[in-house]
Amino acid sequence: MYPDQMDLFIGATFTDWFTSYVNNVVSGGFPIIRDQIFRYVHDPDCVATTGDITVSVSTSFLPELSSVHPPHYFFTYRIRIEMSKDALPEKACQLDSRYWRITNAKGDVEEVQGPGVVGEFPIISPGRVYEYTSCTTFSTTSGYMEGYYTFHFLYFKDKIFNVAIPRFHMACPTFRVSIARLEMGPDEYEEMEEEEEEEEDDEDDDDSADMDESDEDDEEERRRRVFDVPIRRRRCSRLF
């Protein structure tokens, strides 16, 4: 996505957005973790505690990987799982699986269940923190996720329990209406959009014919670097 396209989402000019971005990095507002910049916003209410384990979530909208036409809104989230330092040693446990309930702005619900998180089965013990980053996409401008993790105790492997993941909302900023839409009549603007879509389809066909495996690998590597987590080719998997 080019700077003028990003202006749709960032609300101001690209220069203003970039200046704010740099200031947040310098001030520590956007943390740098393993040489990656994370643009996350944490809601203090987005925390859930089950027994000795606390789960908190931070989220971020990525305009550079989103589009209005077709509607495709890309979000990342970072989850922190922490066991109280005052917990008893025998409370040490390992994460076995996760369950997600994903709801978009239309009320459509998707349920996802699977082993581990981002391919790992972390062990949590008193005072220890585990964090990971993942992502999701919506066809609507907003949505929310909630769910739970299933753990088993290390010292009592037959004993399992669920840990709540708090509901966290994701919403893209209000994007600006095109000046062309304001100046043209509805029929004229719709005709222009159809022509642009036809041109984009023709360009996509040409690009697909020219794209080779190295181009796909470069794109996959670029997206992987953004999140520092495994990302499936061509789309963000909600299974992480």
PDB file of C-alpha atoms in Angstrom:
ATOM      1  CA  MET A   1       0.000   0.000   0.000  1.00  0.00           C
ATOM      2  CA  TYR A   2       1.393   3.404  -1.024  1.00  0.00           C
ATOM      3  CA  PRO A   3       1.383   6.512   1.220  1.00  0.00           C
ATOM      4  CA  ASP A   4      -1.625   8.112  -0.519  1.00  0.00           C
ATOM      5  CA  GLN A   5      -3.600   4.897  -0.013  1.00  0.00           C
ATOM      6  CA  MET A   6      -2.558   4.719   3.646  1.00  0.00           C
ATOM      7  CA  ASP A   7      -4.005   8.222   4.124  1.00  0.00           C
ATOM      8  CA  LEU A   8      -7.443   6.596   3.911  1.00  0.00           C
ATOM      9  CA  PHE A   9      -6.832   4.945   7.273  1.00  0.00           C
ATOM     10  CA  ILE A  10      -4.403   7.148   9.162  1.00  0.00           C
ATOM     11  CA  GLY A  11      -6.739  10.133   9.163  1.00  0.00           C
ATOM     12  CA  ALA A  12      -4.055  12.781   8.562  1.00  0.00           C
ATOM     13  CA  THR A  13      -1.255  12.978   6.025  1.00  0.00           C
ATOM     14  CA  PHE A  14       1.357  10.278   5.675  1.00  0.00           C
ATOM     15  CA  THR A  15       3.965  12.708   7.012  1.00  0.00           C
ATOM     16  CA  ASP A  16       1.953  13.377  10.181  1.00  0.00           C
ATOM     17  CA  TRP A  17       1.338   9.669  10.693  1.00  0.00           C
ATOM     18  CA  PHE A  18       5.012   8.822  10.191  1.00  0.00           C
ATOM     19  CA  THR A  19       6.131  11.591  12.564  1.00  0.00           C
ATOM     20  CA  SER A  20       3.802  10.260  15.246  1.00  0.00           C
ATOM     21  CA  TYR A  21       5.068   6.742  14.570  1.00  0.00           C
ATOM     22  CA  VAL A  22       8.710   7.779  15.046  1.00  0.00           C
ATOM     23  CA  ASN A  23       7.878   9.677  18.244  1.00  0.00           C
ATOM     24  CA  ASN A  24       6.192   6.575  19.666  1.00  0.00           C
ATOM     25  CA  VAL A  25       9.223   4.444  18.843  1.00  0.00           C
ATOM     26  CA  VAL A  26      11.634   6.919  20.422  1.00  0.00           C
ATOM     27  CA  SER A  27       9.501   7.353  23.547  1.00  0.00           C
ATOM     28  CA  GLY A  28       8.982   3.621  23.980  1.00  0.00           C
ATOM     29  CA  GLY A  29       5.284   3.781  23.183  1.00  0.00           C
ATOM     30  CA  PHE A  30       5.857   1.177  20.469  1.00  0.00           C
ATOM     31  CA  PRO A  31       8.127  -1.483  22.008  1.00  0.00           C
ATOM     32  CA  ILE A  32      11.049  -3.015  20.129  1.00  0.00           C
ATOM     33  CA  ILE A  33      11.097  -6.761  20.731  1.00  0.00           C
ATOM     34  CA  ARG A  34      13.734  -8.953  19.089  1.00  0.00           C
ATOM     35  CA  ASP A  35      14.609  -6.097  16.698  1.00  0.00           C
ATOM     36  CA  GLN A  36      10.963  -5.735  15.630  1.00  0.00           C
ATOM     37  CA  ILE A  37       8.785  -2.660  16.226  1.00  0.00           C
ATOM     38  CA  PHE A  38       5.382  -3.488  17.673  1.00  0.00           C
ATOM     39  CA  ARG A  39       2.652  -0.862  17.304  1.00  0.00           C
ATOM     40  CA  TYR A  40       0.365  -2.192  19.983  1.00  0.00           C
ATOM     41  CA  VAL A  41      -2.225  -0.431  22.099  1.00  0.00           C
ATOM     42  CA  HIS A  42      -3.127  -2.032  25.420  1.00  0.00           C
ATOM     43  CA  ASP A  43      -6.560  -1.576  26.961  1.00  0.00           C
ATOM     44  CA  PRO A  44      -6.166  -1.753  30.780  1.00  0.00           C
ATOM     45  CA  ASP A  45      -9.533  -3.524  30.959  1.00  0.00           C
ATOM     46  CA  CYS A  46      -8.391  -6.217  28.542  1.00  0.00           C
ATOM     47  CA  VAL A  47      -7.047  -8.501  31.278  1.00  0.00           C
ATOM     48  CA  ALA A  48      -8.366 -11.780  32.683  1.00  0.00           C
ATOM     49  CA  THR A  49      -7.062 -13.752  35.656  1.00  0.00           C
ATOM     50  CA  THR A  50      -7.801 -17.427  36.222  1.00  0.00           C
ATOM     51  CA  GLY A  51      -6.296 -18.724  39.448  1.00  0.00           C
ATOM     52  CA  ASP A  52      -2.606 -17.769  39.380  1.00  0.00           C
ATOM     53  CA  ILE A  53      -2.468 -17.041  35.633  1.00  0.00           C
ATOM     54  CA  THR A  54      -3.164 -13.633  34.083  1.00  0.00           C
ATOM     55  CA  VAL A  55      -3.737 -13.091  30.352  1.00  0.00           C
ATOM     56  CA  SER A  56      -3.576  -9.604  28.813  1.00  0.00           C
ATOM     57  CA  VAL A  57      -3.879  -8.508  25.191  1.00  0.00           C
ATOM     58  CA  SER A  58      -2.602  -5.591  23.089  1.00  0.00           C
ATOM     59  CA  THR A  59      -3.793  -4.953  19.536  1.00  0.00           C
ATOM     60  CA  SER A  60      -2.747  -3.046  16.436  1.00  0.00           C
ATOM     61  CA  PHE A  61      -4.320  -2.202  13.071  1.00  0.00           C
ATOM     62  CA  LEU A  62      -2.006  -2.379  10.044  1.00  0.00           C
ATOM     63  CA  PRO A  63      -3.110   0.010   7.267  1.00  0.00           C
ATOM     64  CA  GLU A  64      -0.272  -1.099   4.979  1.00  0.00           C
ATOM     65  CA  LEU A  65      -1.776  -4.598   4.760  1.00  0.00           C
ATOM     66  CA  SER A  66      -5.422  -3.484   4.621  1.00  0.00           C
ATOM     67  CA  SER A  67      -7.744  -2.269   1.879  1.00  0.00           C
ATOM     68  CA  VAL A  68     -11.214  -0.750   1.548  1.00  0.00           C
ATOM     69  CA  HIS A  69     -11.995  -2.243  -1.865  1.00  0.00           C
ATOM     70  CA  PRO A  70     -12.116  -5.185  -1.497  1.00  0.00           C
ATOM     71  CA  PRO A  71     -12.788  -4.931   2.266  1.00  0.00           C
ATOM     72  CA  HIS A  72      -9.822  -6.520   4.022  1.00  0.00           C
ATOM     73  CA  TYR A  73      -8.812  -5.189   7.443  1.00  0.00           C
ATOM     74  CA  PHE A  74      -5.644  -6.598   8.955  1.00  0.00           C
ATOM     75  CA  PHE A  75      -4.938  -6.663  12.697  1.00  0.00           C
ATOM     76  CA  THR A  76      -2.210  -8.071  14.896  1.00  0.00           C
ATOM     77  CA  TYR A  77      -2.403  -8.860  18.586  1.00  0.00           C
ATOM     78  CA  ARG A  78       0.156  -9.651  21.240  1.00  0.00           C
ATOM     79  CA  ILE A  79      -0.779 -11.854  24.159  1.00  0.00           C
ATOM     80  CA  ARG A  80       1.002 -11.961  27.499  1.00  0.00           C
ATOM     81  CA  ILE A  81       0.517 -14.990  29.771  1.00  0.00           C
ATOM     82  CA  GLU A  82       1.950 -14.641  33.257  1.00  0.00           C
ATOM     83  CA  MET A  83       1.884 -16.779  36.395  1.00  0.00           C
ATOM     84  CA  SER A  84       2.015 -15.004  39.749  1.00  0.00           C
ATOM     85  CA  LYS A  85       5.417 -15.141  41.432  1.00  0.00           C
ATOM     86  CA  ASP A  86       3.589 -16.094  44.629  1.00  0.00           C
ATOM     87  CA  ALA A  87       2.095 -19.245  43.114  1.00  0.00           C
ATOM     88  CA  LEU A  88       3.149 -22.596  44.558  1.00  0.00           C
ATOM     89  CA  PRO A  89       5.813 -24.526  42.579  1.00  0.00           C
ATOM     90  CA  GLU A  90       3.375 -27.382  41.973  1.00  0.00           C
ATOM     91  CA  LYS A  91       1.165 -24.962  40.013  1.00  0.00           C
ATOM     92  CA  ALA A  92       3.633 -25.067  37.105  1.00  0.00           C
ATOM     93  CA  CYS A  93       1.737 -26.048  33.953  1.00  0.00           C
ATOM     94  CA  GLN A  94       1.948 -26.405  30.186  1.00  0.00           C
ATOM     95  CA  LEU A  95      -0.356 -25.006  27.527  1.00  0.00           C
ATOM     96  CA  ASP A  96      -1.984 -27.745  25.444  1.00  0.00           C
ATOM     97  CA  SER A  97      -4.498 -25.996  23.177  1.00  0.00           C
ATOM     98  CA  ARG A  98      -6.471 -22.834  22.495  1.00  0.00           C
ATOM     99  CA  TYR A  99     -10.048 -22.018  21.570  1.00  0.00           C
ATOM    100  CA  TRP A 100     -11.117 -18.813  19.786  1.00  0.00           C
ATOM    101  CA  ARG A 101     -14.519 -17.286  19.190  1.00  0.00           C
ATOM    102  CA  ILE A 102     -14.144 -14.612  16.496  1.00  0.00           C
ATOM    103  CA  THR A 103     -16.997 -12.169  15.767  1.00  0.00           C
ATOM    104  CA  ASN A 104     -17.088  -9.500  13.067  1.00  0.00           C
ATOM    105  CA  ALA A 105     -19.139  -6.290  12.996  1.00  0.00           C
ATOM    106  CA  LYS A 106     -22.021  -8.074  11.255  1.00  0.00           C
ATOM    107  CA  GLY A 107     -22.302 -10.585  14.074  1.00  0.00           C
ATOM    108  CA  ASP A 108     -20.875 -13.462  12.032  1.00  0.00           C
ATOM    109  CA  VAL A 109     -19.101 -15.908  14.344  1.00  0.00           C
ATOM    110  CA  GLU A 110     -16.202 -18.226  13.606  1.00  0.00           C
ATOM    111  CA  GLU A 111     -14.877 -20.746  16.120  1.00  0.00           C
ATOM    112  CA  VAL A 112     -11.299 -22.001  15.942  1.00  0.00           C
ATOM    113  CA  GLN A 113      -9.673 -24.695  18.054  1.00  0.00           C
ATOM    114  CA  GLY A 114      -6.231 -26.250  17.822  1.00  0.00           C
ATOM    115  CA  PRO A 115      -3.053 -27.404  19.583  1.00  0.00           C
ATOM    116  CA  GLY A 116      -0.614 -24.954  21.196  1.00  0.00           C
ATOM    117  CA  VAL A 117      -0.009 -21.364  20.114  1.00  0.00           C
ATOM    118  CA  VAL A 118       2.157 -20.330  17.137  1.00  0.00           C
ATOM    119  CA  GLY A 119       3.490 -23.882  17.038  1.00  0.00           C
ATOM    120  CA  GLU A 120       4.618 -23.871  20.665  1.00  0.00           C
ATOM    121  CA  PHE A 121       3.456 -25.456  23.923  1.00  0.00           C
ATOM    122  CA  PRO A 122       4.855 -23.059  26.533  1.00  0.00           C
ATOM    123  CA  ILE A 123       5.496 -24.051  30.132  1.00  0.00           C
ATOM    124  CA  ILE A 124       4.351 -21.495  32.705  1.00  0.00           C
ATOM    125  CA  SER A 125       5.811 -21.514  36.221  1.00  0.00           C
ATOM    126  CA  PRO A 126       5.674 -19.039  39.156  1.00  0.00           C
ATOM    127  CA  GLY A 127       6.960 -15.620  38.054  1.00  0.00           C
ATOM    128  CA  ARG A 128       7.388 -16.639  34.434  1.00  0.00           C
ATOM    129  CA  VAL A 129       5.962 -14.681  31.473  1.00  0.00           C
ATOM    130  CA  TYR A 130       5.245 -15.989  27.982  1.00  0.00           C
ATOM    131  CA  GLU A 131       4.343 -13.664  25.120  1.00  0.00           C
ATOM    132  CA  TYR A 132       3.508 -14.272  21.501  1.00  0.00           C
ATOM    133  CA  THR A 133       2.269 -12.366  18.472  1.00  0.00           C
ATOM    134  CA  SER A 134      -0.378 -13.412  15.976  1.00  0.00           C
ATOM    135  CA  CYS A 135      -2.845 -11.834  13.569  1.00  0.00           C
ATOM    136  CA  THR A 136      -6.306 -11.958  12.068  1.00  0.00           C
ATOM    137  CA  THR A 137      -8.295 -10.339   9.266  1.00  0.00           C
ATOM    138  CA  PHE A 138     -11.874  -9.090   9.030  1.00  0.00           C
ATOM    139  CA  SER A 139     -14.073  -8.244   6.062  1.00  0.00           C
ATOM    140  CA  THR A 140     -15.646  -5.593   8.305  1.00  0.00           C
ATOM    141  CA  THR A 141     -13.938  -2.560   9.819  1.00  0.00           C
ATOM    142  CA  SER A 142     -14.102  -4.017  13.309  1.00  0.00           C
ATOM    143  CA  GLY A 143     -14.548  -7.208  15.279  1.00  0.00           C
ATOM    144  CA  TYR A 144     -13.541  -8.916  18.480  1.00  0.00           C
ATOM    145  CA  MET A 145     -12.035 -12.146  19.755  1.00  0.00           C
ATOM    146  CA  GLU A 146     -12.268 -14.087  22.995  1.00  0.00           C
ATOM    147  CA  GLY A 147     -11.621 -17.618  24.144  1.00  0.00           C
ATOM    148  CA  TYR A 148      -9.538 -19.757  26.462  1.00  0.00           C
ATOM    149  CA  TYR A 149      -6.376 -21.843  26.753  1.00  0.00           C
ATOM    150  CA  THR A 150      -6.324 -25.387  28.076  1.00  0.00           C
ATOM    151  CA  PHE A 151      -3.422 -26.289  30.390  1.00  0.00           C
ATOM    152  CA  HIS A 152      -2.307 -29.359  32.316  1.00  0.00           C
ATOM    153  CA  PHE A 153      -0.284 -29.354  35.539  1.00  0.00           C
ATOM    154  CA  LEU A 154       3.279 -30.634  35.182  1.00  0.00           C
ATOM    155  CA  TYR A 155       3.146 -32.530  38.471  1.00  0.00           C
ATOM    156  CA  PHE A 156      -0.395 -33.815  37.925  1.00  0.00           C
ATOM    157  CA  LYS A 157      -0.599 -34.406  34.186  1.00  0.00           C
ATOM    158  CA  ASP A 158      -4.098 -35.847  34.325  1.00  0.00           C
ATOM    159  CA  LYS A 159      -5.443 -32.591  35.750  1.00  0.00           C
ATOM    160  CA  ILE A 160      -6.395 -30.043  33.077  1.00  0.00           C
ATOM    161  CA  PHE A 161      -7.997 -26.613  33.366  1.00  0.00           C
ATOM    162  CA  ASN A 162      -9.009 -23.669  31.197  1.00  0.00           C
ATOM    163  CA  VAL A 163      -7.615 -20.137  31.393  1.00  0.00           C
ATOM    164  CA  ALA A 164      -9.814 -17.320  30.069  1.00  0.00           C
ATOM    165  CA  ILE A 165      -8.656 -15.022  27.285  1.00  0.00           C
ATOM    166  CA  PRO A 166     -10.370 -11.638  27.733  1.00  0.00           C
ATOM    167  CA  ARG A 167     -12.500 -10.257  24.931  1.00  0.00           C
ATOM    168  CA  PHE A 168     -10.490  -7.766  22.900  1.00  0.00           C
ATOM    169  CA  HIS A 169     -11.858  -5.458  20.241  1.00  0.00           C
ATOM    170  CA  MET A 170     -10.139  -4.441  17.021  1.00  0.00           C
ATOM    171  CA  ALA A 171     -11.265  -1.512  14.871  1.00  0.00           C
ATOM    172  CA  CYS A 172      -9.613   0.389  12.063  1.00  0.00           C
ATOM    173  CA  PRO A 173      -9.543   4.202  12.314  1.00  0.00           C
ATOM    174  CA  THR A 174     -12.267   6.118  10.479  1.00  0.00           C
ATOM    175  CA  PHE A 175     -11.040   6.482   6.920  1.00  0.00           C
ATOM    176  CA  ARG A 176     -11.582   9.508   4.778  1.00  0.00           C
ATOM    177  CA  VAL A 177     -14.101   9.690   1.935  1.00  0.00           C
ATOM    178  CA  SER A 178     -12.535  10.198  -1.470  1.00  0.00           C
ATOM    179  CA  ILE A 179     -12.785  13.756  -2.815  1.00  0.00           C
ATOM    180  CA  ALA A 180     -13.899  12.241  -6.114  1.00  0.00           C
ATOM    181  CA  ARG A 181     -16.909  10.677  -4.377  1.00  0.00           C
ATOM    182  CA  LEU A 182     -17.922  14.071  -3.004  1.00  0.00           C
ATOM    183  CA  GLU A 183     -17.603  15.859  -6.337  1.00  0.00           C
ATOM    184  CA  MET A 184     -19.220  13.219  -8.578  1.00  0.00           C
ATOM    185  CA  GLY A 185     -22.773  11.964  -8.684  1.00  0.00           C
ATOM    186  CA  PRO A 186     -23.458   8.429  -7.400  1.00  0.00           C
ATOM    187  CA  ASP A 187     -23.883   6.919 -10.888  1.00  0.00           C
ATOM    188  CA  GLU A 188     -20.800   8.629 -12.276  1.00  0.00           C
ATOM    189  CA  TYR A 189     -18.666   7.583  -9.322  1.00  0.00           C
ATOM    190  CA  GLU A 190     -19.890   3.984  -9.482  1.00  0.00           C
ATOM    191  CA  GLU A 191     -19.032   3.851 -13.193  1.00  0.00           C
ATOM    192  CA  MET A 192     -15.533   5.156 -12.448  1.00  0.00           C
ATOM    193  CA  GLU A 193     -15.046   2.532  -9.719  1.00  0.00           C
ATOM    194  CA  GLU A 194     -16.101  -0.260 -12.066  1.00  0.00           C
ATOM    195  CA  GLU A 195     -13.590   0.933 -14.660  1.00  0.00           C
ATOM    196  CA  GLU A 196     -10.834   1.032 -12.036  1.00  0.00           C
ATOM    197  CA  GLU A 197     -11.713  -2.475 -10.846  1.00  0.00           C
ATOM    198  CA  GLU A 198     -11.537  -3.770 -14.417  1.00  0.00           C
ATOM    199  CA  GLU A 199      -8.124  -2.143 -14.844  1.00  0.00           C
ATOM    200  CA  GLU A 200      -6.933  -3.652 -11.543  1.00  0.00           C
ATOM    201  CA  ASP A 201      -8.153  -7.091 -12.614  1.00  0.00           C
ATOM    202  CA  ASP A 202      -6.221  -6.765 -15.869  1.00  0.00           C
ATOM    203  CA  GLU A 203      -3.109  -5.694 -13.953  1.00  0.00           C
ATOM    204  CA  ASP A 204      -3.528  -8.581 -11.516  1.00  0.00           C
ATOM    205  CA  ASP A 205      -3.735 -11.028 -14.420  1.00  0.00           C
ATOM    206  CA  ASP A 206      -0.552  -9.568 -15.887  1.00  0.00           C
ATOM    207  CA  ASP A 207       1.183  -9.650 -12.513  1.00  0.00           C
ATOM    208  CA  SER A 208       0.140 -13.249 -11.943  1.00  0.00           C
ATOM    209  CA  ALA A 209       1.585 -14.240 -15.274  1.00  0.00           C
ATOM    210  CA  ASP A 210       4.875 -12.532 -14.469  1.00  0.00           C
ATOM    211  CA  MET A 211       5.146 -13.598 -10.818  1.00  0.00           C
ATOM    212  CA  ASP A 212       7.509 -16.479 -10.145  1.00  0.00           C
ATOM    213  CA  GLU A 213       8.291 -18.456  -6.992  1.00  0.00           C
ATOM    214  CA  SER A 214      11.004 -16.018  -5.875  1.00  0.00           C
ATOM    215  CA  ASP A 215       8.463 -13.153  -5.856  1.00  0.00           C
ATOM    216  CA  GLU A 216       6.144 -15.186  -3.635  1.00  0.00           C
ATOM    217  CA  ASP A 217       9.000 -16.054  -1.298  1.00  0.00           C
ATOM    218  CA  ASP A 218       9.984 -12.374  -1.022  1.00  0.00           C
ATOM    219  CA  GLU A 219       6.390 -11.415  -0.143  1.00  0.00           C
ATOM    220  CA  GLU A 220       6.122 -14.181   2.455  1.00  0.00           C
ATOM    221  CA  GLU A 221       9.420 -13.156   4.042  1.00  0.00           C
ATOM    222  CA  ARG A 222       8.324  -9.486   4.178  1.00  0.00           C
ATOM    223  CA  ARG A 223       5.109 -10.386   6.001  1.00  0.00           C
ATOM    224  CA  ARG A 224       6.941 -12.750   8.332  1.00  0.00           C
ATOM    225  CA  ARG A 225       9.310  -9.972   9.379  1.00  0.00           C
ATOM    226  CA  VAL A 226       6.370  -7.692  10.224  1.00  0.00           C
ATOM    227  CA  PHE A 227       5.036 -10.090  12.853  1.00  0.00           C
ATOM    228  CA  ASP A 228       8.001 -12.277  13.790  1.00  0.00           C
ATOM    229  CA  VAL A 229       5.602 -15.247  13.728  1.00  0.00           C
ATOM    230  CA  PRO A 230       4.860 -17.863  11.051  1.00  0.00           C
ATOM    231  CA  ILE A 231       2.454 -16.406   8.481  1.00  0.00           C
ATOM    232  CA  ARG A 232       0.872 -18.593   5.844  1.00  0.00           C
ATOM    233  CA  ARG A 233       1.323 -17.464   2.275  1.00  0.00           C
ATOM    234  CA  ARG A 234      -1.189 -14.990   0.854  1.00  0.00           C
ATOM    235  CA  ARG A 235      -3.350 -14.644   3.953  1.00  0.00           C
ATOM    236  CA  CYS A 236      -3.095 -14.307   7.682  1.00  0.00           C
ATOM    237  CA  SER A 237      -4.174 -17.555   9.280  1.00  0.00           C
ATOM    238  CA  ARG A 238      -6.456 -17.285  12.312  1.00  0.00           C
ATOM    239  CA  LEU A 239      -5.243 -20.632  13.535  1.00  0.00           C
ATOM    240  CA  PHE A 240      -2.303 -19.214  15.483  1.00  0.00           C
TER     241      PHE A 240
END
